[in-house]
Structure formats: structure tokens, C-alpha cells
Amino acid sequence: MAEALAEAMEARGFGRPGRTFLKDYRMRNRDWLVLSGGLLVLIAGLLGRHGWG
């Protein structure tokens, strides 16, 4: 039972300052550029596959 309690406490972050390692990430210009480029490649692939382009 002690082992189960220890695992449960560790899973809940007991004893760590802040209890979480969660960070707030923001999209940067480079991220938006990569995302839009990927969407363009996807759209071009779909249009090319169906013969619309």
C-alpha cells in the first residue's frame, strides 16, 4: 500500500515547487511561416491529385 501511495503522490507532483512543469508557449513568426508553408504543400498536393491544378 505504501508503494501505491508513493506512486500516487509522485503522479500528482507532491513535493515539487509549483507542482507542474507546464510552460506557456507562444507562436513565433517562424512557427506561423512553417505552418502556412505546410498548408500550402497540402493544398497543392490535394489539387494535383485531383487534377484541378
Tab-separated table of N, CA and C in Angstrom:
chain	number	residue	atom	x	y	z
A	1	MET	N	0.823	-1.190	0.000
A	1	MET	CA	0.000	0.000	0.000
A	1	MET	C	0.872	1.261	0.000
A	2	ALA	N	1.998	1.202	0.685
A	2	ALA	CA	2.892	2.361	0.722
A	2	ALA	C	3.435	2.679	-0.665
A	3	GLU	N	3.717	1.648	-1.449
A	3	GLU	CA	4.230	1.870	-2.795
A	3	GLU	C	3.175	2.529	-3.680
A	4	ALA	N	1.939	2.098	-3.569
A	4	ALA	CA	0.856	2.693	-4.349
A	4	ALA	C	0.653	4.154	-3.947
A	5	LEU	N	0.738	4.443	-2.655
A	5	LEU	CA	0.593	5.812	-2.182
A	5	LEU	C	1.743	6.680	-2.705
A	6	ALA	N	2.949	6.139	-2.677
A	6	ALA	CA	4.100	6.895	-3.173
A	6	ALA	C	3.958	7.195	-4.660
A	7	GLU	N	3.489	6.249	-5.443
A	7	GLU	CA	3.288	6.470	-6.878
A	7	GLU	C	2.202	7.509	-7.121
A	8	ALA	N	1.132	7.448	-6.336
A	8	ALA	CA	0.045	8.413	-6.493
A	8	ALA	C	0.525	9.821	-6.151
A	9	MET	N	1.310	9.942	-5.091
A	9	MET	CA	1.818	11.255	-4.699
A	9	MET	C	2.777	11.801	-5.757
A	10	GLU	N	3.602	10.953	-6.311
A	10	GLU	CA	4.533	11.386	-7.339
A	10	GLU	C	3.794	11.804	-8.601
A	11	ALA	N	2.754	11.068	-8.957
A	11	ALA	CA	1.975	11.397	-10.147
A	11	ALA	C	1.277	12.743	-10.011
A	12	ARG	N	0.934	13.123	-8.802
A	12	ARG	CA	0.267	14.399	-8.559
A	12	ARG	C	1.251	15.537	-8.312
A	13	GLY	N	2.532	15.239	-8.341
A	13	GLY	CA	3.531	16.291	-8.201
A	13	GLY	C	3.791	16.713	-6.779
A	14	PHE	N	3.536	15.866	-5.834
A	14	PHE	CA	3.738	16.215	-4.437
A	14	PHE	C	5.217	16.449	-4.162
A	15	GLY	N	5.524	17.554	-3.499
A	15	GLY	CA	6.892	17.845	-3.106
A	15	GLY	C	7.680	18.660	-4.104
A	16	ARG	N	7.114	18.931	-5.267
A	16	ARG	CA	7.797	19.758	-6.262
A	16	ARG	C	7.287	21.189	-6.152
A	17	PRO	N	8.165	22.159	-6.271
A	17	PRO	CA	7.688	23.551	-6.245
A	17	PRO	C	6.873	23.849	-7.501
A	18	GLY	N	5.717	24.400	-7.332
A	18	GLY	CA	4.864	24.730	-8.463
A	18	GLY	C	4.017	23.575	-8.943
A	19	ARG	N	4.366	22.356	-8.587
A	19	ARG	CA	3.632	21.135	-8.889
A	19	ARG	C	3.514	20.798	-10.361
A	20	THR	N	4.046	21.625	-11.254
A	20	THR	CA	3.930	21.316	-12.670
A	20	THR	C	5.101	21.901	-13.443
A	21	PHE	N	5.389	21.316	-14.566
A	21	PHE	CA	6.417	21.831	-15.449
A	21	PHE	C	5.789	22.490	-16.666
A	22	LEU	N	4.487	22.767	-16.617
A	22	LEU	CA	3.762	23.358	-17.728
A	22	LEU	C	4.292	24.750	-18.025
A	23	LYS	N	4.563	25.006	-19.301
A	23	LYS	CA	5.028	26.315	-19.734
A	23	LYS	C	4.057	26.862	-20.765
A	24	ASP	N	3.964	28.160	-20.819
A	24	ASP	CA	3.095	28.823	-21.782
A	24	ASP	C	3.908	29.123	-23.037
A	25	TYR	N	3.637	28.406	-24.109
A	25	TYR	CA	4.353	28.603	-25.360
A	25	TYR	C	3.544	29.498	-26.270
A	26	ARG	N	4.222	30.351	-26.983
A	26	ARG	CA	3.574	31.259	-27.925
A	26	ARG	C	4.091	30.971	-29.336
A	27	MET	N	3.216	31.179	-30.311
A	27	MET	CA	3.611	31.007	-31.707
A	27	MET	C	4.474	32.203	-32.115
A	28	ARG	N	5.624	31.895	-32.725
A	28	ARG	CA	6.506	32.939	-33.232
A	28	ARG	C	6.338	33.030	-34.739
A	29	ASN	N	6.952	34.038	-35.334
A	29	ASN	CA	6.825	34.231	-36.782
A	29	ASN	C	7.305	33.005	-37.550
A	30	ARG	N	8.385	32.400	-37.096
A	30	ARG	CA	8.913	31.213	-37.770
A	30	ARG	C	7.896	30.068	-37.725
A	31	ASP	N	7.192	29.928	-36.599
A	31	ASP	CA	6.187	28.873	-36.476
A	31	ASP	C	5.038	29.092	-37.448
A	32	TRP	N	4.581	30.342	-37.559
A	32	TRP	CA	3.494	30.642	-38.492
A	32	TRP	C	3.931	30.406	-39.934
A	33	LEU	N	5.195	30.720	-40.238
A	33	LEU	CA	5.715	30.520	-41.584
A	33	LEU	C	5.747	29.033	-41.945
A	34	VAL	N	6.206	28.205	-41.033
A	34	VAL	CA	6.257	26.767	-41.274
A	34	VAL	C	4.847	26.198	-41.404
A	35	LEU	N	3.930	26.646	-40.552
A	35	LEU	CA	2.549	26.175	-40.619
A	35	LEU	C	1.897	26.542	-41.947
A	36	SER	N	2.064	27.788	-42.380
A	36	SER	CA	1.454	28.201	-43.646
A	36	SER	C	2.106	27.484	-44.825
A	37	GLY	N	3.419	27.258	-44.766
A	37	GLY	CA	4.080	26.506	-45.830
A	37	GLY	C	3.569	25.078	-45.910
A	38	GLY	N	3.365	24.452	-44.760
A	38	GLY	CA	2.831	23.096	-44.748
A	38	GLY	C	1.426	23.030	-45.313
A	39	LEU	N	0.622	24.027	-44.992
A	39	LEU	CA	-0.739	24.066	-45.550
A	39	LEU	C	-0.718	24.255	-47.061
A	40	LEU	N	0.199	25.088	-47.533
A	40	LEU	CA	0.311	25.277	-48.986
A	40	LEU	C	0.720	23.990	-49.681
A	41	VAL	N	1.643	23.267	-49.099
A	41	VAL	CA	2.059	21.986	-49.683
A	41	VAL	C	0.899	20.997	-49.678
A	42	LEU	N	0.148	20.967	-48.596
A	42	LEU	CA	-1.016	20.080	-48.516
A	42	LEU	C	-2.052	20.419	-49.573
A	43	ILE	N	-2.360	21.694	-49.710
A	43	ILE	CA	-3.354	22.116	-50.704
A	43	ILE	C	-2.870	21.809	-52.119
A	44	ALA	N	-1.593	22.079	-52.394
A	44	ALA	CA	-1.043	21.793	-53.719
A	44	ALA	C	-1.091	20.295	-54.004
A	45	GLY	N	-0.805	19.489	-53.004
A	45	GLY	CA	-0.867	18.041	-53.193
A	45	GLY	C	-2.271	17.558	-53.467
A	46	LEU	N	-3.230	18.113	-52.762
A	46	LEU	CA	-4.624	17.708	-52.991
A	46	LEU	C	-5.120	18.157	-54.353
A	47	LEU	N	-4.767	19.383	-54.743
A	47	LEU	CA	-5.192	19.874	-56.050
A	47	LEU	C	-4.526	19.085	-57.172
A	48	GLY	N	-3.274	18.755	-57.012
A	48	GLY	CA	-2.566	17.976	-58.027
A	48	GLY	C	-3.092	16.559	-58.139
A	49	ARG	N	-3.506	16.003	-57.023
A	49	ARG	CA	-4.018	14.624	-57.017
A	49	ARG	C	-5.336	14.515	-57.773
A	50	HIS	N	-6.169	15.553	-57.660
A	50	HIS	CA	-7.490	15.505	-58.269
A	50	HIS	C	-7.504	16.151	-59.659
A	51	GLY	N	-6.377	16.642	-60.123
A	51	GLY	CA	-6.304	17.211	-61.455
A	51	GLY	C	-6.950	18.568	-61.584
A	52	TRP	N	-7.034	19.312	-60.503
A	52	TRP	CA	-7.648	20.654	-60.566
A	52	TRP	C	-6.610	21.729	-60.830
A	53	GLY	N	-5.352	21.364	-60.830
A	53	GLY	CA	-4.313	22.407	-60.925
A	53	GLY	C	-3.553	22.378	-62.192
